[in-house]
XYZ file of C-alpha atoms in Angstrom:
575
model
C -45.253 34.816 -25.160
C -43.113 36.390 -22.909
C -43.662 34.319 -19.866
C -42.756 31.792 -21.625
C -39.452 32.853 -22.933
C -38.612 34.174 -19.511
C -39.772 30.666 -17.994
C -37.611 29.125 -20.847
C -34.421 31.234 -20.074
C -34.771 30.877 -15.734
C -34.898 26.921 -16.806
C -31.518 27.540 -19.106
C -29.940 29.826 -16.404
C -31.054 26.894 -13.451
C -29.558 24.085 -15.762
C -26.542 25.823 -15.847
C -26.294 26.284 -12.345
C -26.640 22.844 -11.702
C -24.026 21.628 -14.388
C -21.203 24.261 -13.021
C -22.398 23.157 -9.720
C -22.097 19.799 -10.377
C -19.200 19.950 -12.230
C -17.047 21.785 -9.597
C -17.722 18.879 -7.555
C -17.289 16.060 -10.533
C -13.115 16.797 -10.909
C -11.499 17.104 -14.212
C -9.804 13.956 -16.369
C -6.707 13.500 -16.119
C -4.534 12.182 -19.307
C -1.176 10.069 -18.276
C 1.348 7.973 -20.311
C 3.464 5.024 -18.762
C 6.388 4.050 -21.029
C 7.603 0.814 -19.227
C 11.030 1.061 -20.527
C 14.808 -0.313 -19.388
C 17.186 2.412 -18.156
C 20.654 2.131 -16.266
C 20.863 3.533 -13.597
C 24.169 3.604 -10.797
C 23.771 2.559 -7.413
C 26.320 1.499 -4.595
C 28.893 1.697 -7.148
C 27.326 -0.459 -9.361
C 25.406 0.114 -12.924
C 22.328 -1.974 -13.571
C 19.487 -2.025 -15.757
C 16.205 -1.686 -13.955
C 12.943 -1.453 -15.106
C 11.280 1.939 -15.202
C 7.985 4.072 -16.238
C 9.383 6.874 -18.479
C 13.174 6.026 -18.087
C 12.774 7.958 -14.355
C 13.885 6.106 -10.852
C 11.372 6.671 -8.641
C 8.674 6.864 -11.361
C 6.216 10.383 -11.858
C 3.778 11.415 -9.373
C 0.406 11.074 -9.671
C -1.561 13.920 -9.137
C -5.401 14.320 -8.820
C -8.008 16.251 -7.055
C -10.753 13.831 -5.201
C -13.807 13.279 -7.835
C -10.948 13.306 -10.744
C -10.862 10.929 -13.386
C -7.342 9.226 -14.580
C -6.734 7.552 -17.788
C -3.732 6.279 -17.686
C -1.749 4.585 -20.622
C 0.790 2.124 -20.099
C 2.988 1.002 -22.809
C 5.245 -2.509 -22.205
C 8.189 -1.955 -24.306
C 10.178 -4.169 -21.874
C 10.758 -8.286 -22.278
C 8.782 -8.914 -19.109
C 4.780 -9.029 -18.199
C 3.749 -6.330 -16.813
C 0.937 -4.620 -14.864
C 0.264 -1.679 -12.619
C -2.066 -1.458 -9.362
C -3.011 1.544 -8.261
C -2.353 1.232 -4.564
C -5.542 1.898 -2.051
C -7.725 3.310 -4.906
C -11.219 2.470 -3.600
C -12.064 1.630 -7.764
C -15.783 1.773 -7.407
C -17.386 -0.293 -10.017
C -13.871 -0.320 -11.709
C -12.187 -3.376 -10.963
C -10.710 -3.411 -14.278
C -8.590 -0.771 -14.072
C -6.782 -2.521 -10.444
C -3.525 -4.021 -11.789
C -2.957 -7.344 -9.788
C -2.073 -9.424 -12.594
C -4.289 -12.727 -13.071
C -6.602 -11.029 -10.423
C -8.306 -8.650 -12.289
C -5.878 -8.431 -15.392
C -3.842 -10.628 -18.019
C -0.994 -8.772 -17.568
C 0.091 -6.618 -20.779
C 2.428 -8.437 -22.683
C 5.580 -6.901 -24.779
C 4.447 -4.364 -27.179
C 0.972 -4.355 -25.962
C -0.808 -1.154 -24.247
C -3.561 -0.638 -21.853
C -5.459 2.034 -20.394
C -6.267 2.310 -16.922
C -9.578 4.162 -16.381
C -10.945 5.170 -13.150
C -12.316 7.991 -11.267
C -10.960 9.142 -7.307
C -14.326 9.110 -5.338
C -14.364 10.335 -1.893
C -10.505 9.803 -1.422
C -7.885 12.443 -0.591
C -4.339 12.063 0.887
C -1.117 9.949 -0.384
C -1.365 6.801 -2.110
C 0.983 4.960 -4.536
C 1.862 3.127 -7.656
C 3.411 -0.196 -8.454
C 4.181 -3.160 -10.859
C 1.715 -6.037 -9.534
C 3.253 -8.944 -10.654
C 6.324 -10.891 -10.024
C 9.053 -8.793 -8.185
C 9.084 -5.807 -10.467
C 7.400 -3.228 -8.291
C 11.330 -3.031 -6.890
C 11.442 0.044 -9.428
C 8.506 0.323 -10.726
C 6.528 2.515 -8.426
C 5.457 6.879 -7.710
C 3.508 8.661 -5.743
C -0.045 9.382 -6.215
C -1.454 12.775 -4.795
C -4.662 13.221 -4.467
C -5.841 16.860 -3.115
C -9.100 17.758 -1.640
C -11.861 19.335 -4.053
C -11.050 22.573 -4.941
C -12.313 25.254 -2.067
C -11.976 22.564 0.793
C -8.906 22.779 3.129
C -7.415 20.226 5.107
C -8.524 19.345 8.641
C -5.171 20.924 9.876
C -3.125 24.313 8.869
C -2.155 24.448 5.302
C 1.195 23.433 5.143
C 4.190 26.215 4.062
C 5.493 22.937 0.958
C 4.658 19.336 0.314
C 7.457 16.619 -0.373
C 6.695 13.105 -1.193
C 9.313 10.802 0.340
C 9.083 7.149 -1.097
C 11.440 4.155 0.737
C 12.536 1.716 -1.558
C 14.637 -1.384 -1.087
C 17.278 -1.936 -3.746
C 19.423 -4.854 -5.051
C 22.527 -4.506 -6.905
C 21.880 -8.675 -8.692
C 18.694 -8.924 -10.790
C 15.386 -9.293 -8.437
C 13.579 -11.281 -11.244
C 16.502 -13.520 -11.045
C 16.794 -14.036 -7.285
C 12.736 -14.612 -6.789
C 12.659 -17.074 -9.239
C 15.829 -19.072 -8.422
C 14.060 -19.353 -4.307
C 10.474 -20.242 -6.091
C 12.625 -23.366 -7.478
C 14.866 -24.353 -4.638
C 12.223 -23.434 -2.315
C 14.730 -21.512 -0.115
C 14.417 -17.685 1.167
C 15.521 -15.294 -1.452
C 18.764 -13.027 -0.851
C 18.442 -10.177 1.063
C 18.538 -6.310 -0.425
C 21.713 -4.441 -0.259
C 20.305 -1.354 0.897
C 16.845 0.731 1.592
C 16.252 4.105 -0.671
C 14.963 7.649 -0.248
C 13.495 8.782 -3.131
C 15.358 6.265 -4.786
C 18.560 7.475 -2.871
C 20.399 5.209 -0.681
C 22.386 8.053 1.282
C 25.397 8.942 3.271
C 25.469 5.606 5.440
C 26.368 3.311 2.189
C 29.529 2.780 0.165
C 30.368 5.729 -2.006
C 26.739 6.591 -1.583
C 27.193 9.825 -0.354
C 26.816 11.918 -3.426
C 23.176 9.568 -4.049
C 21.892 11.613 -0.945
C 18.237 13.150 -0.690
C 17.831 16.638 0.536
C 15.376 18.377 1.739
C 16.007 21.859 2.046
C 13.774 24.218 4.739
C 13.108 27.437 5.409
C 12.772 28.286 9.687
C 9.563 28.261 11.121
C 7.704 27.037 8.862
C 5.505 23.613 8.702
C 6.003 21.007 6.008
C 3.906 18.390 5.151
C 5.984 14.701 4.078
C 3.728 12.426 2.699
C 5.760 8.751 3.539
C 5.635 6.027 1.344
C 6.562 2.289 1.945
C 7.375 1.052 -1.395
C 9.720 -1.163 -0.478
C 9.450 -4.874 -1.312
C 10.234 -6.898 1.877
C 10.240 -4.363 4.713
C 8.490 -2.231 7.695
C 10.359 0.589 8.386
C 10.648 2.812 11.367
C 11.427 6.921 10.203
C 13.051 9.446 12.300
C 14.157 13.143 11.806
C 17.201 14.195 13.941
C 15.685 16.548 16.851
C 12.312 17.273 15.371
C 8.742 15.950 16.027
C 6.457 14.601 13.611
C 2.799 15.464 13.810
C 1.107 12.652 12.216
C -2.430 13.862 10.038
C -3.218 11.211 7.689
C -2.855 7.669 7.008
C -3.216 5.478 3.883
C -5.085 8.458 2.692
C -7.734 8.835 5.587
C -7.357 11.286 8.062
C -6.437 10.859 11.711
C -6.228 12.642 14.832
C -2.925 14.179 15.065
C -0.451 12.982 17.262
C 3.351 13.966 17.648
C 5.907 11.514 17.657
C 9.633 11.164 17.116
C 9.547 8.280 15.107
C 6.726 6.885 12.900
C 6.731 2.603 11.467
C 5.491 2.417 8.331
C 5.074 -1.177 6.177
C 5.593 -1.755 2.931
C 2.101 -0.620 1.518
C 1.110 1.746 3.961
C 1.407 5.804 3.621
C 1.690 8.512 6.074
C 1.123 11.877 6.224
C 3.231 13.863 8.748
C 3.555 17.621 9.288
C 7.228 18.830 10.032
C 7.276 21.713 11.791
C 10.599 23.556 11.612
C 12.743 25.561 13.993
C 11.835 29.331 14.388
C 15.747 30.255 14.283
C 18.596 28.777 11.451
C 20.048 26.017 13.602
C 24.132 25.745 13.461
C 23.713 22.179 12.772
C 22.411 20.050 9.702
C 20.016 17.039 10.488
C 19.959 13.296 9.057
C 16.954 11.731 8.424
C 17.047 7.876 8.624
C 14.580 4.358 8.054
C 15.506 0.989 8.704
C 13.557 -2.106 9.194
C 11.101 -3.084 12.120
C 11.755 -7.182 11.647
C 10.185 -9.943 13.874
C 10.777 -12.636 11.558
C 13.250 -15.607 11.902
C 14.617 -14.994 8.371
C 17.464 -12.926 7.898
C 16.870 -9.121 6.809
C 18.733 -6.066 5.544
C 19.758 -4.039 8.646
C 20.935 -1.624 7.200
C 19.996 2.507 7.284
C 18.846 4.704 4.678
C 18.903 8.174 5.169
C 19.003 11.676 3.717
C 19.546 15.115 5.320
C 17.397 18.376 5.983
C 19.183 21.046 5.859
C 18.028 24.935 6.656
C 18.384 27.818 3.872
C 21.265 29.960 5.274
C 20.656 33.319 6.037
C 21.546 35.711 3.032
C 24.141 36.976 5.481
C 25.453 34.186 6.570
C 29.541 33.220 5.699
C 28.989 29.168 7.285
C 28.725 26.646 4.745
C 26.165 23.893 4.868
C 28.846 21.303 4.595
C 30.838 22.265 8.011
C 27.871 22.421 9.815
C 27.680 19.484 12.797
C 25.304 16.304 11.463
C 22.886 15.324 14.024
C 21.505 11.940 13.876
C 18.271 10.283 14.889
C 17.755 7.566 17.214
C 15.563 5.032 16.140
C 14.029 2.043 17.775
C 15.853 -1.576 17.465
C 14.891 -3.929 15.102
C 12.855 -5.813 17.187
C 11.211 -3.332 19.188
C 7.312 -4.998 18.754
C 6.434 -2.555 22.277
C 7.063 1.167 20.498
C 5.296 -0.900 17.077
C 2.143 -1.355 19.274
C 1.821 1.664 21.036
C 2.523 3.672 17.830
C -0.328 1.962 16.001
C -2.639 2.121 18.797
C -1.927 5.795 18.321
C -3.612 5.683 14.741
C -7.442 6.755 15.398
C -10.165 8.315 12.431
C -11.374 11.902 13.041
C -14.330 10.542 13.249
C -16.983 13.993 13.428
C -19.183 15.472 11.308
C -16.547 16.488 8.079
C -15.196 12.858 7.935
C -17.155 10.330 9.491
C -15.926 7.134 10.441
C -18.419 4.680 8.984
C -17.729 1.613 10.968
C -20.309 -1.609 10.306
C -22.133 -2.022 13.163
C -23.944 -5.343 12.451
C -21.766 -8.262 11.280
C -23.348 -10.843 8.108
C -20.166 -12.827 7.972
C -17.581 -13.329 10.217
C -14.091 -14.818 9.120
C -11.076 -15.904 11.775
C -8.246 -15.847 9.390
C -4.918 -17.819 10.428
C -1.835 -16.357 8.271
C 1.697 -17.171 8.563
C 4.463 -19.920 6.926
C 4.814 -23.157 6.610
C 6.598 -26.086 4.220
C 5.534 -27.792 0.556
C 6.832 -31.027 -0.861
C 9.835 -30.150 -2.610
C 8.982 -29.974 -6.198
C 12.431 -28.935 -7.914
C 13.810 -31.058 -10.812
C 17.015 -32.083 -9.425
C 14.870 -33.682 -5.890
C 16.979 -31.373 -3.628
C 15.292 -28.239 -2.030
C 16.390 -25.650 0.497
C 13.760 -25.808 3.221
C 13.722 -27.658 6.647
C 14.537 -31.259 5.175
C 14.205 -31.285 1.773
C 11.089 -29.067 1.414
C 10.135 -25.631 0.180
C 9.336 -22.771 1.901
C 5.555 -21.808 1.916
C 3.146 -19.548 3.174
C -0.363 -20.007 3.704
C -4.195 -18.375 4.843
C -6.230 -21.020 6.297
C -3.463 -23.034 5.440
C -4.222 -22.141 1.789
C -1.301 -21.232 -0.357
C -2.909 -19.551 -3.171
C -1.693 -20.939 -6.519
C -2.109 -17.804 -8.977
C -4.850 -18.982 -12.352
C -3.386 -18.749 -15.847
C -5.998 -16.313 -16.640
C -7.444 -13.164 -14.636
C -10.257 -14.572 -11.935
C -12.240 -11.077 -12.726
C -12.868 -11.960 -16.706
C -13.685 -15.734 -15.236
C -16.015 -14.630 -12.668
C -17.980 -11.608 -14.972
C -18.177 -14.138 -17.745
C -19.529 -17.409 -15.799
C -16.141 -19.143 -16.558
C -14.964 -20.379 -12.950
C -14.597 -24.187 -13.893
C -10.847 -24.603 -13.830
C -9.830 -21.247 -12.864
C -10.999 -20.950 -9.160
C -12.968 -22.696 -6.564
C -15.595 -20.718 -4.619
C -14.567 -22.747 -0.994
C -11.895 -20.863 0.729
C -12.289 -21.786 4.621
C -13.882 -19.461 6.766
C -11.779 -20.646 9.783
C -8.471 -22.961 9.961
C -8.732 -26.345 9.120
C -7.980 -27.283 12.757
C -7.666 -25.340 15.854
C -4.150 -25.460 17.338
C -1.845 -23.115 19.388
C -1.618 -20.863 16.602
C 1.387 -18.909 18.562
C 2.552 -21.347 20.872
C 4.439 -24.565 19.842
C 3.127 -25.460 16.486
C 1.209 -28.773 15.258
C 3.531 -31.541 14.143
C 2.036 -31.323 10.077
C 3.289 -27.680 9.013
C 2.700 -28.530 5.505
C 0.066 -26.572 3.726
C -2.853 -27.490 1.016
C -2.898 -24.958 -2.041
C -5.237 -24.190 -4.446
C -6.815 -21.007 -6.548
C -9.711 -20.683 -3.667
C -11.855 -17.329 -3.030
C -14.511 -16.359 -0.554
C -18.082 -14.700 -2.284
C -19.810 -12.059 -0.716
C -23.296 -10.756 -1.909
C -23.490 -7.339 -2.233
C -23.159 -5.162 0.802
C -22.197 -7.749 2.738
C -20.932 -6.282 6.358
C -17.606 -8.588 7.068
C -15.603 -9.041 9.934
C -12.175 -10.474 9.102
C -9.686 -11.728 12.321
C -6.122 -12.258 10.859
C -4.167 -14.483 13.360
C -0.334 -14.822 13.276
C 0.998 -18.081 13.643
C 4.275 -19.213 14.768
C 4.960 -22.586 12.237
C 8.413 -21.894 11.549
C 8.442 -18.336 13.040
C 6.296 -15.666 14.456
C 6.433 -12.425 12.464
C 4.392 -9.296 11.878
C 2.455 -9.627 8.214
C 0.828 -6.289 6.818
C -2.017 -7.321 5.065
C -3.758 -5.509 2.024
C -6.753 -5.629 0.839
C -7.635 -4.063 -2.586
C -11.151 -2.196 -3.327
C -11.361 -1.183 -0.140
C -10.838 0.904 3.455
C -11.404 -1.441 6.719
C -11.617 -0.391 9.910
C -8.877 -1.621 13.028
C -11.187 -2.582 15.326
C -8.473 -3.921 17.611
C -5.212 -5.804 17.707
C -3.542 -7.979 20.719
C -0.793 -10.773 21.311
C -1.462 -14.658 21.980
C -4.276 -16.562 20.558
C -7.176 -14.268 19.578
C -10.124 -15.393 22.503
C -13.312 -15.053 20.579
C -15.340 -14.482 23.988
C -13.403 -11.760 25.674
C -10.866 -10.076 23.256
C -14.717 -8.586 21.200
C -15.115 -6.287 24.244
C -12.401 -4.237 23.470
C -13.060 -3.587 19.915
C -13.572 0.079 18.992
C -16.222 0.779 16.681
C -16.203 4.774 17.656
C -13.272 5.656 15.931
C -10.919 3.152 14.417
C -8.511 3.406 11.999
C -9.569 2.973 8.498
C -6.902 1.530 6.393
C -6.154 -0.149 3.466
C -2.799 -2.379 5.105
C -2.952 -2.971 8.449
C 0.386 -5.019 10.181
C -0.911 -8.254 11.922
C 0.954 -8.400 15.134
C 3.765 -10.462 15.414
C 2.210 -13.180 17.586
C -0.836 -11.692 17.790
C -3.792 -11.076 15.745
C -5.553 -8.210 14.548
C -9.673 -7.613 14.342
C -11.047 -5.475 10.456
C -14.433 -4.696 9.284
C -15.768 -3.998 5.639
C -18.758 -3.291 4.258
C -18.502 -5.427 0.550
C -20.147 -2.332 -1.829
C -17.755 -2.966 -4.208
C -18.610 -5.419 -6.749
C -15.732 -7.096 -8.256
C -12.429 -9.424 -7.511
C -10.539 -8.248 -4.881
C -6.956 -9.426 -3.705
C -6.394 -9.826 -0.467
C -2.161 -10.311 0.777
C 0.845 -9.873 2.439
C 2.448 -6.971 1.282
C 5.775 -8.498 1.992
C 6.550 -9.496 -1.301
C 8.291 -12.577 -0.438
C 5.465 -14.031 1.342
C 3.255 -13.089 -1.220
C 5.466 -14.718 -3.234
C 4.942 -17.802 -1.594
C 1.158 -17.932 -1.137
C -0.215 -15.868 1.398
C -2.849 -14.162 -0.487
C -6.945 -15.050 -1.357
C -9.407 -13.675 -2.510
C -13.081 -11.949 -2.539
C -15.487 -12.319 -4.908
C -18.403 -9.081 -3.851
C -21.654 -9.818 -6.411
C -23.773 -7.255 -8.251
C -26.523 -5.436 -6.149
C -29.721 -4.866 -7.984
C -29.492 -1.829 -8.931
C -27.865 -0.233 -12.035
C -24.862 1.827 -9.916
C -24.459 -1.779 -8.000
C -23.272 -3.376 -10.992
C -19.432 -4.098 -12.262
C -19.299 -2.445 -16.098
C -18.278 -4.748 -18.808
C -14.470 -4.892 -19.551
C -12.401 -2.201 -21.788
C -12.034 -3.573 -25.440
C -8.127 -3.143 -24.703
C -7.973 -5.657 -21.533
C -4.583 -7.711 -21.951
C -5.375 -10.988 -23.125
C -3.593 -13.848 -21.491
């Protein structure tokens, strides 16, 4: 009898040790609630009503250890649609819980609620937060932090105090206003009034100074920012007055460090960067600036956000902060597409034994990908539009302009419902070849339609994304959701599918989940599709997005049960 009560208590004990085992590695869940509410708020002088999550401007971090779980609850009490993406959250097997509305959602309507459910697998680093529909993600966006599992440090020292710093673009007229006034007349929207830190325009505006972030430091010690691009139409180059940035981490992968002065950041990508800072109190107090990297034709905001880090005074000390010298940064000029390059070339995964770099080695489907603007028939009531004579401004993939469904493409595709909400024949290639960055073809008028690309199941993808210059050549950071790719490579001119290959690394490329196509240029990704689902695929310049440059990829079920997309929540938004 005994043997077997001792046999029966080992097996207890063993269980047990397995569960706690198991659990330390499964994460906790996480319980969140997202009032979407209207709140006034002063900036520049001026008092608007914006559109928040909990009243606050930027909205509340997000913060999870990898293997977590979030449910998140978001409650529209405002008079506009809205949804909520969850910005470079891998969402295995939980496309639901994404956010792009009519992607993977019917946005949640006035009065309505929905919970977002989805666990962090095999992610740590910064993400981010943001409205996915319309123009609203202006304010409506946070920081998500996700830590390493409990026990496991970073690939780098532990740093002294984290800060999240989030750019934002700001408007003092209503953005929902503007967008859809140039959706009607075709032309480019206005331009914003001013960038934000941390929702802080800074010293460099009208009566701005008192709207100032601060970051106060201690000497010799080593801070890790975690940078955010949330702004709407923007890359943005970031500079501390006299001190170097070590760069660790990127759109929540790690990289191999490397210092720099200044790092470029587009809307949609994060950065982490360690700040180390002086060993002695320096007699000076230091400005911290961003302001755009633009290629475009169209006009932008060039204007300079900025905050200021300032040391702790000694206890003894009788200075004041405020007489203290301001040093300022030098940044690079607009333009500057040569420090853009080498700075991303810069960007390479760790790559060893801790975090691999798992880079498809074998190709199934190959894709050349042309993206960039173009023109539409004009389509406004009155007969008179804004673009190059009489048309509308466009932009296109393949020379597709994606026209967004009337209901979400993921509750079309899981239910056998495509007729009339998508077609499945999005080119592989441009309609025609052409001198994609040299003088373009005399037809610059694009086809639209609701068209997406499907992938079976584990489907290893190459993607080439190649700039154009119809109306104007300009860098485009691309984003795809449900996944990392890798940045094989990225040059100028006319991708050459016979030599430029050579040069792509498949050692240890950056894996992102927005990477900037070069202005006149092109840029080489790879994928492995092990996601099944809808995924969006677009510029994350909001005004091209706007417009139509955006697709999207349909990845099957695999055959086995953990290869399989769940059935929806019972509280999806209905359309």
């Amino acid at each position: 009898m005994v043997s077997h009560k001792l046999l029966a208590f080992v097996t207890t004990i063993l269980c047990l040790s397995v569960e706690l085992a198991l659990s330390k590695h499964s994460g906790i869940t996480r319980h969140y609630k997202f009032d979407i509410k209207m709140q006034s708020v002063t900036r520049l002088c001026q008092k608007k009503s914006i559109v928040t999550v909990n009243g606050q401007f930027p909205g509340p971090t997000i913060t999870a250890r990898e293997g977590d779980r979030l449910l998140i609850k978001v409650v529209n009490n405002v008079q506009y649609n809205v949804s909520i993406h969850w910005h470079g959250v891998r969402q295995l097997r939980s496309g639901w819980a994404d956010g792009p509305a009519y992607i993977t959602q019917c946005p949640i309507q006035t009065g309505q609620s929905y919970v977002y459910n989805f666990t962090v697998t095999g992610q740590r680093g910064t993400l981010f937060w943001h409205a996915h529909i319309s123009w609203l993600r202006v304010t409506l966006y946070g920081p998500i932090v996700i830590l390493p599992k409990r026990g496991v440090p970073y690939p780098f020292p532990q740093p002294y105090k984290e800060v999240p710093i989030i750019f934002g673009e700001w408007w003092k007229a209503d953005t929902e206003t503007i967008i859809n006034q140039a959706l009607q007349t075709g032309g480019a929207p206005n331009i914003s009034d001013a960038f934000t830190i941390n929702g802080l325009p800074g010293p460099l505006y009208n009566c701005s100074a008192k709207d100032t972030f601060k970051l106060k430091v201690k000497p010799g010690k080593t801070y890790m920012l975690r940078l955010i691009n949330a702004a709407l139409n923007d890359e943005l180059f970031f500079s501390i007055a006299n001190h170097n940035l070590t760069v660790v981490d990127a759109d929540a992968v790690y990289v191999k460090p490397f210092k720099t002065n200044t790092v470029l950041i587009t809307p949609g990508q994060t950065t982490n960067v360690l700040l180390r800072t002086k060993n002695h109190h320096p007699n000076a107090t230091f400005l911290m600036a961003a302001r755009p990297y633009a290629t475009g034709p169209a006009a932008f905001d060039n204007s300079t956000t900025s905050g200021i880090l300032e040391y702790h005074l000694p206890s003894n000390s009788t200075k004041k902060t405020n007489k203290l010298p301001l040093l300022k940064p030098s940044l690079p000029i607009f333009n500057d597409t040569t420090f853009a390059t080498k700075f991303n070339k810069k960007l390479r995964s760790l790559a060893n034994s801790n975090f691999p770099a798992k880079v498809p080695q074998r190709v199934d489907r190959r894709f050349f990908f042309t993206v960039g603007l173009g023109l539409s028939p004009c389509t406004n009531p009155n007969g008179t539009c804004q673009g190059p004579n009489n048309t509308m401004l466009a932009a296109s993939v393949n020379n597709v302009s994606f026209v967004m469904p009337n209901t979400a493409l993921l509750q079309a595709h899981f239910f056998n419902q495509s007729k009339g909400v998508y077609t499945t024949d999005f080119p592989a290639n441009p309609p025609f070849k052409f001198n994609y960055t040299g003088n373009p073809p005399s037809n610059i008028m694009v086809s639209s339609g609701t068209k997406v690309v499907v992938l079976p199941f584990n489907t290893s993808v190459e993607v080439v994304m190649q700039d154009t210059s119809i109306i104007g050549a300009e860098s485009h950071p691309l984003h795809l959701h449900g996944f990392n790719f890798f940045v094989l490579a990225q040059g100028f001119g006319n991708f050459n599918p016979n030599k430029d290959p050579a040069k792509f690394n498949l050692v240890d490329p950056a894996e992102r989940n927005t990477v900037g196509v070069p202005s006149g240029g092109w840029v080489a990704i790879r994928f492995l599709a092990d996601n099944p689902g809808v995924w969006f695929m677009h510029c994350h310049l909001e005004v091209h997005t706007s417009w139509g440059l955006k697709m999207a990829w349909i990845v099957m079920d695999g055959n086995r049960r953990n290869q399989k997309l769940p059935p929806p929540p019972s509280d999806l938004p209905k359309c």
